[in-house]
Coordinates of C-alpha atoms and ligand atoms in Angstrom, one line a residue:
Chain S
X1 CA -49.6 -111.0 -134.1
X2 CA -52.1 -109.2 -136.3
X3 CA -54.4 -107.8 -133.6
X4 CA -55.6 -104.3 -134.2
X5 CA -57.3 -101.5 -132.3
X6 CA -60.6 -102.7 -133.7
X7 CA -60.2 -106.1 -131.9
X8 CA -60.1 -105.2 -128.2
X9 CA -60.8 -108.9 -127.4
X10 CA -57.1 -109.5 -128.1
X11 CA -55.9 -107.2 -125.4
X12 CA -53.2 -108.9 -123.4
X13 CA -53.0 -111.8 -125.8
X14 CA -49.9 -113.9 -125.5
X15 CA -46.9 -112.8 -127.5
X16 CA -47.8 -109.1 -127.4
X17 CA -45.1 -106.8 -126.3
X18 CA -46.1 -104.7 -123.2
X19 CA -46.2 -101.6 -125.4
X20 CA -48.7 -103.2 -127.8
X21 CA -50.8 -104.4 -124.9
X22 CA -50.7 -100.8 -123.5
X23 CA -51.6 -99.2 -126.9
X24 CA -54.5 -101.5 -127.5
X25 CA -55.8 -101.1 -123.9
X26 CA -55.6 -97.4 -124.2
X27 CA -57.5 -97.3 -127.4
X28 CA -60.2 -99.6 -126.0
X29 CA -60.5 -97.4 -122.9
X30 CA -61.1 -94.1 -124.8
X31 CA -64.8 -94.4 -124.6
X32 CA -64.8 -94.9 -120.8
X33 CA -62.5 -91.9 -120.3
X34 CA -63.8 -89.1 -122.4
X35 CA -61.3 -86.6 -121.1
X36 CA -58.4 -88.9 -122.1
X37 CA -55.9 -87.3 -124.6
X38 CA -52.7 -88.9 -125.8
X39 CA -49.5 -87.0 -126.4
X40 CA -46.9 -88.3 -128.8
X41 CA -43.4 -87.1 -129.9
X42 CA -43.3 -88.7 -133.3
X43 CA -42.9 -92.2 -132.1
X44 CA -46.4 -93.6 -131.9
X45 CA -45.6 -96.8 -133.8
X46 CA -42.9 -97.5 -131.2
X47 CA -44.9 -96.8 -128.0
X48 CA -48.1 -98.6 -129.2
X49 CA -50.3 -95.5 -129.3
X50 CA -50.8 -95.8 -133.0
X51 CA -53.8 -97.9 -132.0
X52 CA -55.2 -94.9 -130.2
X53 CA -54.4 -92.5 -133.0
X54 CA -56.2 -94.8 -135.5
X55 CA -59.3 -95.0 -133.3
X56 CA -59.4 -91.4 -131.9
X57 CA -57.4 -89.0 -134.1
X58 CA -59.1 -86.0 -132.6
X59 CA -57.7 -86.9 -129.1
X60 CA -54.2 -87.7 -130.3
X61 CA -51.9 -84.7 -129.8
X62 CA -48.7 -84.5 -131.8
X63 CA -45.8 -82.6 -130.2
X64 CA -43.0 -83.5 -132.6
X65 CA -39.6 -84.5 -131.4
X66 CA -39.7 -82.1 -128.4
X67 CA -40.2 -84.0 -125.1
X68 CA -39.6 -81.2 -122.6
X69 CA -42.4 -79.1 -124.1
X70 CA -44.7 -82.2 -124.3
X71 CA -44.1 -83.2 -120.7
X72 CA -44.8 -79.7 -119.3
X73 CA -47.8 -79.1 -121.7
X74 CA -49.4 -82.2 -120.2
X75 CA -49.6 -80.2 -117.0
X76 CA -51.5 -77.5 -118.9
X77 CA -53.9 -80.0 -120.4
X78 CA -54.6 -81.5 -117.0
X79 CA -55.1 -78.1 -115.5
X80 CA -58.0 -77.4 -117.9
X81 CA -59.6 -80.7 -117.0
X82 CA -58.3 -83.2 -119.6
X83 CA -56.6 -86.5 -118.8
X84 CA -53.3 -86.4 -120.6
X85 CA -51.1 -89.5 -121.2
X86 CA -47.6 -88.6 -122.3
X87 CA -45.9 -91.3 -124.4
X88 CA -42.4 -91.7 -125.5
X89 CA -39.3 -93.9 -124.9
X90 CA -38.1 -94.2 -121.4
X91 CA -34.8 -92.6 -122.3
X92 CA -36.6 -89.5 -123.5
X93 CA -38.7 -89.4 -120.4
X94 CA -35.3 -89.0 -118.6
X95 CA -34.8 -85.9 -120.8
X96 CA -37.9 -84.3 -119.4
X97 CA -37.6 -85.4 -115.7
X98 CA -37.5 -81.8 -114.5
X99 CA -40.7 -81.0 -116.5
X100 CA -42.4 -84.0 -114.9
X101 CA -41.1 -82.9 -111.5
X102 CA -42.4 -79.2 -111.6
X103 CA -45.3 -79.2 -114.0
X104 CA -46.8 -82.6 -113.2
X105 CA -45.7 -83.7 -109.7
X106 CA -45.2 -80.5 -107.7
X107 CA -48.5 -79.3 -109.2
X108 CA -50.1 -82.7 -108.4
X109 CA -51.6 -83.0 -111.9
X110 CA -53.7 -85.9 -112.9
X111 CA -51.3 -86.7 -115.8
X112 CA -49.7 -90.0 -116.8
X113 CA -46.4 -90.8 -118.4
X114 CA -46.0 -94.1 -120.2
X115 CA -42.5 -95.0 -121.2
X116 CA -41.8 -97.7 -123.7
X117 CA -38.3 -99.2 -124.5
X118 CA -37.0 -99.4 -121.0
X119 CA -33.8 -101.3 -120.0
X120 CA -31.8 -103.9 -121.9
X121 CA -35.1 -105.1 -123.3
X122 CA -34.6 -102.4 -126.0
X123 CA -32.0 -104.7 -127.6
X124 CA -30.2 -103.8 -130.8
X125 CA -30.6 -100.0 -130.6
X126 CA -27.8 -100.2 -128.0
X127 CA -26.7 -98.4 -124.9
X128 CA -27.8 -94.9 -125.7
X129 CA -31.4 -96.1 -126.1
X130 CA -31.6 -98.4 -123.0
X131 CA -32.9 -96.4 -120.1
X132 CA -31.5 -98.0 -116.9
X133 CA -32.0 -95.0 -114.7
X134 CA -35.7 -94.1 -115.2
X135 CA -37.2 -95.9 -112.2
X136 CA -34.6 -94.2 -109.9
X137 CA -35.2 -90.8 -111.4
X138 CA -39.0 -90.9 -111.3
X139 CA -39.1 -92.7 -107.9
X140 CA -37.2 -89.8 -106.4
X141 CA -40.0 -87.3 -107.3
X142 CA -42.4 -86.8 -104.4
X143 CA -46.0 -87.9 -105.2
X144 CA -45.0 -89.8 -108.3
X145 CA -46.4 -93.3 -108.6
X146 CA -44.2 -95.7 -110.5
X147 CA -45.5 -98.9 -112.2
X148 CA -43.8 -101.7 -114.1
X149 CA -46.2 -104.4 -115.1
X150 CA -45.0 -107.8 -116.1
X151 CA -47.2 -109.3 -118.8
X152 CA -49.7 -108.2 -121.4
X153 CA -52.8 -109.0 -119.4
X154 CA -51.4 -107.1 -116.4
X155 CA -50.4 -104.2 -118.6
X156 CA -53.9 -103.8 -119.8
X157 CA -55.2 -103.9 -116.3
X158 CA -52.6 -101.4 -115.1
X159 CA -53.5 -99.1 -118.0
X160 CA -57.1 -98.9 -116.7
X161 CA -55.9 -98.6 -113.1
X162 CA -53.6 -95.7 -114.0
X163 CA -56.4 -93.8 -115.7
X164 CA -58.7 -94.4 -112.7
X165 CA -56.0 -93.2 -110.3
X166 CA -56.0 -89.5 -109.4
X167 CA -52.4 -88.2 -109.6
X168 CA -49.2 -88.4 -111.6
X169 CA -48.0 -91.8 -112.7
X170 CA -44.9 -93.1 -114.4
X171 CA -45.4 -96.5 -116.1
X172 CA -42.9 -98.6 -117.9
X173 CA -44.0 -100.8 -120.8
X174 CA -41.5 -102.9 -122.9
X175 CA -40.3 -103.4 -126.4
X176 CA -39.9 -107.1 -126.8
X177 CA -42.5 -109.8 -127.1
X178 CA -43.6 -110.5 -123.5
X179 CA -44.5 -113.9 -122.0
X180 CA -48.0 -114.4 -120.8
X181 CA -47.6 -115.1 -117.1
X182 CA -51.0 -114.6 -115.6
X183 CA -54.5 -115.9 -116.2
X184 CA -57.8 -114.1 -116.4
X185 CA -58.3 -114.0 -112.6
X186 CA -55.1 -112.0 -112.1
X187 CA -55.9 -108.7 -110.5
X188 CA -53.5 -105.7 -110.7
X189 CA -53.9 -103.1 -108.0
X190 CA -51.7 -100.0 -107.6
X191 CA -49.6 -100.4 -104.5
X192 CA -50.0 -104.2 -104.2
X193 CA -47.4 -106.8 -104.9
X194 CA -48.5 -110.4 -105.5
X195 CA -47.0 -113.7 -104.6
X196 CA -47.1 -115.5 -108.0
X197 CA -45.2 -118.6 -106.8
X198 CA -45.2 -120.0 -103.3
X199 CA -42.0 -120.8 -101.5
X200 CA -40.4 -120.6 -98.0
X201 CA -36.6 -120.5 -98.5
X202 CA -36.1 -117.2 -100.3
X203 CA -38.3 -114.5 -102.0
X204 CA -37.5 -113.3 -105.5
X205 CA -39.0 -109.8 -105.9
X206 CA -39.1 -108.8 -109.5
X207 CA -40.8 -106.3 -111.8
X208 CA -41.4 -106.0 -115.6
X209 CA -39.6 -108.5 -117.8
X210 CA -37.7 -109.8 -114.8
X211 CA -40.7 -111.5 -113.4
X212 CA -40.6 -114.1 -116.1
X213 CA -36.9 -114.6 -115.4
X214 CA -37.5 -114.9 -111.7
X215 CA -40.1 -117.6 -112.2
X216 CA -37.6 -119.4 -114.4
X217 CA -35.0 -119.1 -111.7
X218 CA -37.4 -120.5 -109.2
X219 CA -37.8 -123.6 -111.4
X220 CA -34.0 -124.1 -111.5
X221 CA -33.8 -123.7 -107.7
X222 CA -36.6 -126.2 -107.2
X223 CA -34.4 -128.8 -108.9
X224 CA -31.9 -128.2 -106.0
X225 CA -34.7 -128.5 -103.4
X226 CA -34.6 -124.7 -102.9
X227 CA -38.2 -123.5 -102.5
X228 CA -38.2 -119.9 -103.9
X229 CA -41.2 -117.6 -103.5
X230 CA -41.7 -115.1 -106.4
X231 CA -43.3 -111.7 -105.9
X232 CA -44.4 -109.6 -108.8
X233 CA -43.8 -106.1 -107.6
X234 CA -45.6 -104.2 -110.4
X235 CA -45.9 -101.0 -108.2
X236 CA -42.4 -99.8 -107.3
X237 CA -43.8 -96.7 -105.7
X238 CA -45.5 -96.8 -103.3
X239 CA -43.8 -100.1 -102.5
X240 CA -45.9 -102.8 -100.8
X241 CA -43.9 -102.7 -97.6
X242 CA -46.4 -104.9 -95.8
X243 CA -45.9 -107.8 -98.2
X244 CA -42.2 -107.3 -98.2
X245 CA -42.0 -107.5 -94.4
X246 CA -44.1 -110.6 -94.5
X247 CA -41.9 -112.3 -97.1
X248 CA -38.8 -111.3 -95.1
X249 CA -40.2 -112.9 -92.0
X250 CA -41.4 -116.0 -93.7
X251 CA -38.5 -116.7 -96.0
X252 CA -35.6 -114.9 -94.3
X253 CA -33.8 -113.8 -97.5
X254 CA -34.6 -111.6 -100.4
X255 CA -33.4 -111.2 -104.0
X256 CA -34.5 -108.3 -106.2
X257 CA -34.5 -108.5 -110.0
X258 CA -35.0 -105.7 -112.4
X259 CA -34.0 -104.6 -115.9
X260 CA -32.5 -101.4 -114.5
X261 CA -29.4 -100.1 -112.7
X262 CA -28.9 -101.9 -109.4
X263 CA -28.9 -98.4 -107.8
X264 CA -32.1 -96.6 -107.1
X265 CA -34.7 -98.9 -108.7
X266 CA -36.7 -101.8 -107.3
X267 CA -33.8 -103.1 -105.3
X268 CA -33.3 -99.7 -103.6
X269 CA -37.0 -99.5 -102.8
X270 CA -37.1 -103.0 -101.3
X271 CA -34.0 -102.4 -99.3
X272 CA -35.3 -99.1 -98.0
X273 CA -38.5 -100.8 -96.9
X274 CA -36.9 -103.8 -95.3
X275 CA -34.1 -101.9 -93.5
X276 CA -36.8 -100.2 -91.5
X277 CA -38.8 -103.3 -90.7
X278 CA -37.2 -106.6 -91.2
X279 CA -33.5 -106.5 -92.1
X280 CA -32.7 -109.8 -93.8
X281 CA -30.0 -110.6 -96.4
X282 CA -30.8 -109.0 -99.7
X283 CA -29.1 -109.6 -103.0
X284 CA -29.6 -107.3 -106.0
X285 CA -29.9 -108.5 -109.6
X286 CA -29.8 -105.6 -112.1
X287 CA -27.4 -103.9 -114.4
X288 CA -24.3 -103.1 -112.3
X289 CA -24.0 -99.4 -112.6
X290 CA -23.0 -99.5 -116.2
X291 CA -24.5 -98.7 -119.6
X292 CA -26.1 -101.3 -122.0
X293 CA -25.0 -102.2 -125.5
X294 CA -26.4 -103.6 -128.7
X295 CA -27.6 -107.2 -128.9
X296 CA -30.7 -109.3 -128.6
X297 CA -32.5 -108.9 -125.2
X298 CA -31.8 -112.4 -124.1
X299 CA -28.1 -112.1 -125.1
X300 CA -27.9 -108.8 -123.2
X301 CA -29.6 -110.3 -120.1
X302 CA -26.9 -113.0 -120.1
X303 CA -24.1 -110.6 -120.8
X304 CA -25.1 -108.0 -118.1
X305 CA -26.1 -110.6 -115.5
X306 CA -29.9 -110.3 -115.2
X307 CA -31.0 -113.6 -116.8
X308 CA -32.5 -116.5 -114.7
X309 CA -29.3 -118.2 -113.8
X310 CA -28.0 -115.0 -112.2
X311 CA -31.2 -114.7 -110.2
X312 CA -30.8 -118.3 -109.0
X313 CA -27.2 -117.7 -108.0
X314 CA -28.2 -114.5 -106.1
X315 CA -30.8 -116.6 -104.3
X316 CA -28.2 -119.2 -103.2
X317 CA -26.0 -116.3 -101.9
X318 CA -28.9 -114.7 -100.0
X319 CA -29.8 -118.1 -98.4
X320 CA -26.1 -118.7 -97.4
X321 CA -26.1 -115.4 -95.6
X322 CA -29.2 -116.1 -93.5
X323 CA -28.6 -115.8 -89.8
X324 CA -24.9 -114.8 -90.3
X325 CA -25.4 -111.1 -89.7
X326 CA -23.7 -110.2 -93.0
Chain V
X1 CA -70.4 -69.1 -118.4
X2 CA -70.7 -66.8 -115.4
X3 CA -68.4 -64.2 -117.0
X4 CA -69.8 -60.7 -116.6
X5 CA -67.1 -58.2 -115.8
X6 CA -68.5 -54.7 -115.9
X7 CA -65.8 -53.0 -118.0
X8 CA -62.9 -54.4 -120.0
X9 CA -60.6 -53.0 -122.6
X10 CA -62.5 -55.2 -125.0
X11 CA -65.6 -53.1 -124.7
X12 CA -63.7 -49.9 -124.3
X13 CA -61.7 -50.0 -127.5
X14 CA -64.8 -50.4 -129.6
X15 CA -67.3 -48.3 -127.7
X16 CA -65.9 -45.5 -125.7
X17 CA -62.6 -43.8 -125.7
X18 CA -63.4 -42.2 -122.4
X19 CA -63.8 -45.6 -120.9
X20 CA -60.4 -46.6 -122.2
X21 CA -58.9 -43.5 -120.6
X22 CA -60.6 -44.4 -117.3
X23 CA -59.0 -47.9 -117.6
X24 CA -55.6 -46.4 -118.2
X25 CA -55.9 -44.3 -115.1
X26 CA -57.0 -47.4 -113.1
X27 CA -54.3 -49.6 -114.5
X28 CA -51.7 -46.9 -113.8
X29 CA -52.7 -46.8 -110.2
X30 CA -52.6 -50.6 -110.0
X31 CA -49.1 -50.6 -111.5
X32 CA -47.9 -48.0 -108.9
X33 CA -49.3 -50.1 -106.1
X34 CA -47.8 -53.3 -107.6
X35 CA -44.3 -51.7 -107.6
X36 CA -44.7 -50.4 -104.0
X37 CA -46.0 -53.7 -102.6
X38 CA -43.3 -55.8 -104.4
X39 CA -40.6 -53.6 -102.9
X40 CA -42.1 -53.9 -99.5
X41 CA -42.5 -57.6 -99.7
X42 CA -38.9 -58.1 -100.9
X43 CA -37.7 -55.8 -98.0
X44 CA -39.6 -58.0 -95.5
X45 CA -38.5 -61.2 -97.1
X46 CA -34.8 -60.2 -97.0
X47 CA -34.5 -61.6 -100.5
X48 CA -36.2 -61.5 -103.9
X49 CA -35.8 -60.1 -107.4
X50 CA -36.8 -56.4 -107.5
X51 CA -35.6 -55.5 -111.0
X52 CA -37.9 -57.8 -112.9
X53 CA -40.8 -57.0 -110.6
X54 CA -40.4 -53.3 -111.5
X55 CA -40.0 -54.0 -115.3
X56 CA -43.2 -56.2 -115.4
X57 CA -45.5 -54.2 -113.2
X58 CA -47.2 -52.2 -116.0
X59 CA -47.8 -55.4 -118.1
X60 CA -49.3 -57.3 -115.1
X61 CA -51.5 -54.4 -114.2
X62 CA -52.7 -54.1 -117.7
X63 CA -53.5 -57.8 -117.9
X64 CA -55.2 -58.0 -114.5
X65 CA -56.9 -54.6 -114.7
X66 CA -58.3 -54.7 -118.2
X67 CA -57.5 -57.7 -120.4
X68 CA -58.0 -60.9 -118.5
X69 CA -61.5 -62.3 -118.0
X70 CA -60.4 -63.2 -114.6
X71 CA -61.5 -61.8 -111.3
X72 CA -61.6 -63.1 -107.7
X73 CA -65.0 -64.7 -107.7
X74 CA -64.4 -66.8 -110.9
X75 CA -61.0 -68.4 -110.2
X76 CA -62.6 -71.8 -110.6
X77 CA -64.7 -71.0 -113.6
X78 CA -63.7 -73.4 -116.4
X79 CA -64.0 -70.6 -119.0
X80 CA -61.9 -68.0 -117.2
X81 CA -58.9 -66.6 -119.0
X82 CA -55.6 -68.0 -117.7
X83 CA -52.5 -66.2 -116.8
X84 CA -49.2 -68.0 -116.2
X85 CA -46.1 -66.2 -114.9
X86 CA -43.6 -68.2 -116.8
X87 CA -40.8 -66.0 -115.3
X88 CA -41.7 -67.3 -111.9
X89 CA -39.1 -65.1 -110.1
X90 CA -41.4 -62.2 -110.8
X91 CA -43.7 -63.6 -108.1
X92 CA -43.6 -60.4 -105.9
X93 CA -45.1 -58.4 -108.7
X94 CA -47.8 -61.1 -109.3
X95 CA -48.7 -61.2 -105.7
X96 CA -48.9 -57.5 -105.5
X97 CA -51.1 -57.0 -108.6
X98 CA -53.3 -59.8 -107.4
X99 CA -53.6 -58.1 -104.0
X100 CA -54.5 -54.9 -105.7
X101 CA -57.3 -56.5 -107.6
X102 CA -58.7 -58.4 -104.6
X103 CA -57.4 -62.0 -105.2
X104 CA -55.7 -61.9 -101.9
X105 CA -55.0 -59.6 -98.9
X106 CA -52.3 -57.0 -99.5
X107 CA -51.1 -57.4 -95.9
X108 CA -51.0 -61.3 -96.1
X109 CA -49.1 -61.0 -99.4
X110 CA -46.2 -59.2 -97.7
X111 CA -45.3 -62.5 -96.1
X112 CA -43.2 -63.3 -99.1
X113 CA -40.7 -66.2 -98.9
X114 CA -41.6 -67.0 -95.2
X115 CA -42.0 -70.6 -93.9
X116 CA -45.7 -71.4 -93.7
X117 CA -46.7 -68.6 -96.0
X118 CA -48.4 -69.4 -99.3
X119 CA -46.4 -66.6 -100.9
X120 CA -43.4 -68.7 -101.9
X121 CA -40.4 -67.3 -103.7
X122 CA -41.9 -68.6 -106.9
X123 CA -45.7 -69.1 -107.4
X124 CA -47.2 -72.4 -106.4
X125 CA -50.6 -73.6 -107.6
X126 CA -51.3 -75.6 -104.5
X127 CA -50.7 -72.6 -102.3
X128 CA -52.9 -70.0 -104.0
X129 CA -56.2 -70.7 -105.8
X130 CA -55.7 -68.0 -108.4
X131 CA -52.2 -69.2 -109.4
X132 CA -52.7 -71.4 -112.5
X133 CA -49.5 -73.4 -112.3
X134 CA -46.3 -73.6 -110.4
X135 CA -43.3 -71.9 -112.1
X136 CA -39.7 -71.1 -111.3
X137 CA -38.0 -73.3 -113.8
X138 CA -37.7 -71.1 -116.9
X139 CA -39.5 -72.3 -120.0
X140 CA -41.9 -74.6 -118.3
X141 CA -44.7 -72.0 -117.7
X142 CA -44.8 -71.3 -121.4
X143 CA -45.3 -75.0 -122.2
X144 CA -48.0 -75.3 -119.5
X145 CA -49.7 -72.3 -120.9
X146 CA -49.6 -73.9 -124.4
X147 CA -51.1 -77.1 -123.0
X148 CA -53.9 -75.0 -121.4
X149 CA -54.6 -73.2 -124.7
X150 CA -54.6 -76.5 -126.6
X151 CA -56.9 -78.1 -124.0
X152 CA -59.3 -75.1 -124.0
X153 CA -59.5 -75.2 -127.8
X154 CA -60.2 -79.0 -127.7
X155 CA -63.1 -78.3 -125.3
X156 CA -64.4 -75.5 -127.5
X157 CA -63.9 -72.8 -124.8
X158 CA -63.5 -69.2 -125.8
X159 CA -61.1 -68.6 -122.9
X160 CA -57.7 -67.2 -123.7
X161 CA -54.3 -68.0 -122.1
X162 CA -51.7 -65.3 -121.4
X163 CA -48.1 -65.9 -120.2
X164 CA -45.3 -63.6 -119.3
X165 CA -41.8 -64.6 -120.1
X166 CA -38.5 -63.0 -119.2
X167 CA -36.0 -62.2 -121.9
X168 CA -33.2 -64.4 -120.4
X169 CA -35.8 -67.2 -120.3
X170 CA -35.8 -67.2 -124.1
X171 CA -32.4 -68.9 -123.9
X172 CA -34.1 -72.1 -122.7
X173 CA -34.5 -74.5 -125.6
X174 CA -38.0 -75.5 -124.3
X175 CA -39.2 -72.1 -125.2
X176 CA -38.6 -72.7 -128.9
X177 CA -40.0 -76.2 -128.7
X178 CA -43.2 -74.6 -127.4
X179 CA -43.0 -71.7 -130.0
X180 CA -42.9 -74.2 -132.8
X181 CA -45.7 -76.3 -131.3
X182 CA -48.1 -73.4 -130.7
X183 CA -47.8 -72.2 -134.2
X184 CA -48.2 -75.7 -135.7
X185 CA -51.4 -76.1 -133.7
X186 CA -52.7 -72.7 -134.6
X187 CA -53.2 -71.7 -131.0
X188 CA -54.6 -68.2 -131.6
X189 CA -56.0 -68.3 -128.0
X190 CA -52.4 -68.1 -126.7
X191 CA -50.6 -64.8 -126.1
X192 CA -47.1 -64.6 -124.8
X193 CA -45.6 -61.4 -123.5
X194 CA -41.9 -60.9 -123.2
X195 CA -40.6 -58.6 -120.5
X196 CA -37.7 -57.4 -122.6
X197 CA -35.6 -55.4 -120.1
X198 CA -32.4 -56.5 -121.8
X199 CA -30.8 -57.7 -118.6
X200 CA -30.6 -61.1 -117.0
X201 CA -29.1 -62.5 -113.8
X202 CA -25.5 -61.9 -114.4
X203 CA -25.3 -59.3 -117.1
X204 CA -26.9 -57.8 -120.3
X205 CA -28.6 -60.4 -122.5
X206 CA -26.2 -59.6 -125.4
X207 CA -23.2 -60.3 -123.1
X208 CA -24.6 -63.6 -121.9
X209 CA -26.3 -65.0 -125.0
X210 CA -27.6 -62.7 -127.7
X211 CA -31.4 -62.7 -128.4
X212 CA -31.5 -60.4 -131.4
X213 CA -32.9 -60.4 -133.9
X214 CA -35.7 -61.2 -131.5
X215 CA -38.8 -60.2 -133.5
X216 CA -37.5 -61.9 -136.6
X217 CA -37.0 -65.1 -134.6
X218 CA -40.7 -65.1 -133.5
X219 CA -41.8 -64.2 -137.1
X220 CA -39.8 -67.1 -138.4
X221 CA -41.7 -69.4 -136.0
X222 CA -44.9 -68.1 -137.6
X223 CA -46.2 -66.1 -134.6
X224 CA -48.0 -62.8 -134.9
X225 CA -45.5 -60.3 -133.5
X226 CA -46.0 -56.9 -131.9
X227 CA -43.4 -54.7 -130.3
X228 CA -44.5 -52.2 -127.7
X229 CA -43.2 -49.9 -125.0
X230 CA -43.9 -52.1 -122.0
X231 CA -44.5 -49.1 -119.8
X232 CA -47.1 -47.4 -122.0
X233 CA -50.3 -48.8 -120.6
X234 CA -52.6 -47.5 -123.3
X235 CA -50.4 -49.1 -126.0
X236 CA -50.3 -52.3 -124.0
X237 CA -54.1 -52.4 -123.8
X238 CA -54.6 -51.8 -127.5
X239 CA -52.0 -54.4 -128.4
X240 CA -53.7 -57.0 -126.2
X241 CA -56.9 -56.3 -128.1
X242 CA -55.2 -56.7 -131.5
X243 CA -53.6 -60.0 -130.3
X244 CA -57.0 -61.3 -129.2
X245 CA -58.4 -60.5 -132.7
X246 CA -55.6 -62.4 -134.4
X247 CA -56.9 -65.6 -136.0
X248 CA -55.0 -68.8 -136.8
X249 CA -51.8 -67.9 -135.1
X250 CA -50.5 -67.4 -131.6
X251 CA -49.4 -63.9 -130.6
X252 CA -46.3 -62.6 -129.0
X253 CA -45.9 -59.1 -127.6
X254 CA -42.3 -58.0 -127.2
X255 CA -42.6 -55.4 -124.5
X256 CA -39.6 -53.2 -124.3
X257 CA -39.1 -52.5 -120.6
X258 CA -36.6 -51.0 -118.1
X259 CA -35.3 -53.2 -115.4
X260 CA -35.9 -51.6 -112.1
X261 CA -38.4 -49.1 -113.7
X262 CA -39.5 -46.5 -111.3
X263 CA -36.7 -46.9 -108.8
X264 CA -33.9 -44.7 -110.1
X265 CA -31.0 -46.4 -108.3
X266 CA -32.1 -49.8 -109.7
X267 CA -32.9 -48.8 -113.3
X268 CA -30.8 -50.8 -115.8
X269 CA -28.4 -52.2 -113.2
X270 CA -28.1 -56.0 -113.5
X271 CA -27.2 -56.4 -109.8
X272 CA -30.9 -55.6 -109.0
X273 CA -32.1 -58.6 -111.0
X274 CA -30.9 -61.2 -108.6
X275 CA -32.2 -62.1 -105.3
X276 CA -31.1 -59.1 -103.1
X277 CA -31.6 -57.9 -99.6
X278 CA -33.0 -54.4 -99.3
X279 CA -32.0 -52.3 -96.4
X280 CA -34.7 -50.1 -94.7
X281 CA -33.1 -47.1 -96.2
X282 CA -33.1 -48.6 -99.7
X283 CA -36.7 -49.7 -99.3
X284 CA -37.8 -46.2 -98.1
X285 CA -36.0 -44.5 -101.0
X286 CA -37.6 -46.9 -103.5
X287 CA -41.1 -46.4 -102.1
X288 CA -40.7 -42.6 -102.1
X289 CA -39.5 -42.7 -105.7
X290 CA -42.6 -44.8 -106.5
X291 CA -44.8 -42.1 -105.1
X292 CA -45.6 -43.5 -101.6
X293 CA -46.4 -41.0 -98.9
X294 CA -44.5 -41.1 -95.6
X295 CA -47.4 -42.8 -93.7
X296 CA -47.8 -45.3 -96.5
X297 CA -44.1 -46.1 -96.4
X298 CA -44.4 -46.7 -92.7
X299 CA -47.5 -48.9 -93.2
X300 CA -45.6 -51.0 -95.8
X301 CA -42.3 -51.3 -94.0
X302 CA -43.1 -51.5 -90.2
X303 CA -42.6 -54.8 -88.5
X304 CA -45.1 -57.3 -89.8
X305 CA -44.9 -59.4 -86.7
X306 CA -45.7 -56.4 -84.4
Ligands
MG401 MG1 -34.6 -59.8 -118.2

């Protein structure tokens, strides 16, 4: 891809990584959000905000390799009326969770955190760089909205929605080229999941890069006459409990899929919601409480059990448990 | 901009030595009230950090009484000066000085650390309109103050940002991230004051983690550095003015203080740093040492629920 900040028509174009889609969208939205400032910790080329820097250097704030200070300083920028967007890798957001907690969430600042390079999708940089705990950490902070869009178009829409929303937000982007899943009439809304494939036997609830894999799994299952519904759950907090309850009632079994630890992420959020309303069999696809490793994202997805065949297998297990009380 | 305070040290230093002396007398009285009120609030709370409240009272009184372009009717003015208590455990002294200068009711502010009271153990921005940000995790208030200074500059505001740090707080790595960042961005609208009482929670700074050579550290980070007696109000006022006149660099004022200052049985004893429970007798002795009359002591200490 050779798209640049000067060509906003290419926002969300197929083959863009989620981070590129975010960076281009952010640059294109600068005029509409005059208070918007972007904070960087010497990693703009990695997070996609080099597009913003090129277009609006005066609103691009360099913090050096010092994420704790950057995160808390965003609280100060918001306090004086600006709209700060903190950008770094997801793993370095983890380093500044406590700053986000006190200086952004406890203070209810209108500040945004956008984390690139989450999960196994990071690939060759290896286990130290692959944040598999960030959704859990940020989801546990009161008042923090947590987003993980699935394709470049949705990422561009979510970037706008995040800026329009009043309050602290944590949003995951992604490093690797992302499949285009949605067409132009797709409409992202904070707090709403969407059924992106109809089905009645089981619901596959996924976020981020796992949505594409869940759709692929649904294709495999269709060959076995298993009719899998797929939900794109781009807002992990607040979770769309109404949609989940409906899917549980209508399909009787749930599978969650995420590029994250099986503990505390999307799976946890879905289980918490359904335990209270419609307890049905739930199977969790995610990284099984271990760290990642170097490799290409697709190899890693296979190795750590989050690729489409694993989602399909989890669906078979969930369906087999229906009505058995276990 | 709606900023029209009648007298400030800014005017006084240039115009009228007599005015400055009047300010010193006013600030001295404010500092005395601040200490008394903080002791009373900690007594009623049954916990709180008296040592640091005593050491920082003169600094806070000088800021609120003379330096800050901040008074109760402009707490929402975009161009007000900001104050951030980065050493959030100094909350009792902040509440007390704010009560003295009319930001809140002195009687209400005695409800320190009580369920349902806005006077939490550490200041919270959503509870009190004149608290600029929530603190209590050391290092963060400094970074937030930096963000405010950066944002005000971006918006071409003349407002200044002041933040008070504890000395033990300087052991947080985030402080030095912020120190490097503020100098890099030439934030000359940012002034940090260090309450350098040489003691921290468990022991002396130099027994826990040495801070010296402290002034040299800040100079090496390219800050404008001043060292003052943190209990000499006239010196504090003049130093704040010099800091405000410093162009191109942030300023740090290393204020040498005495932990527990004004209460002889607390002075320089680390045990009075931590959250302590004051007995009625201890509170009375402290208030008497701080110059409170017998009826004032009763007024401060008698049952607030009565
Ligand atoms: Mg100290």
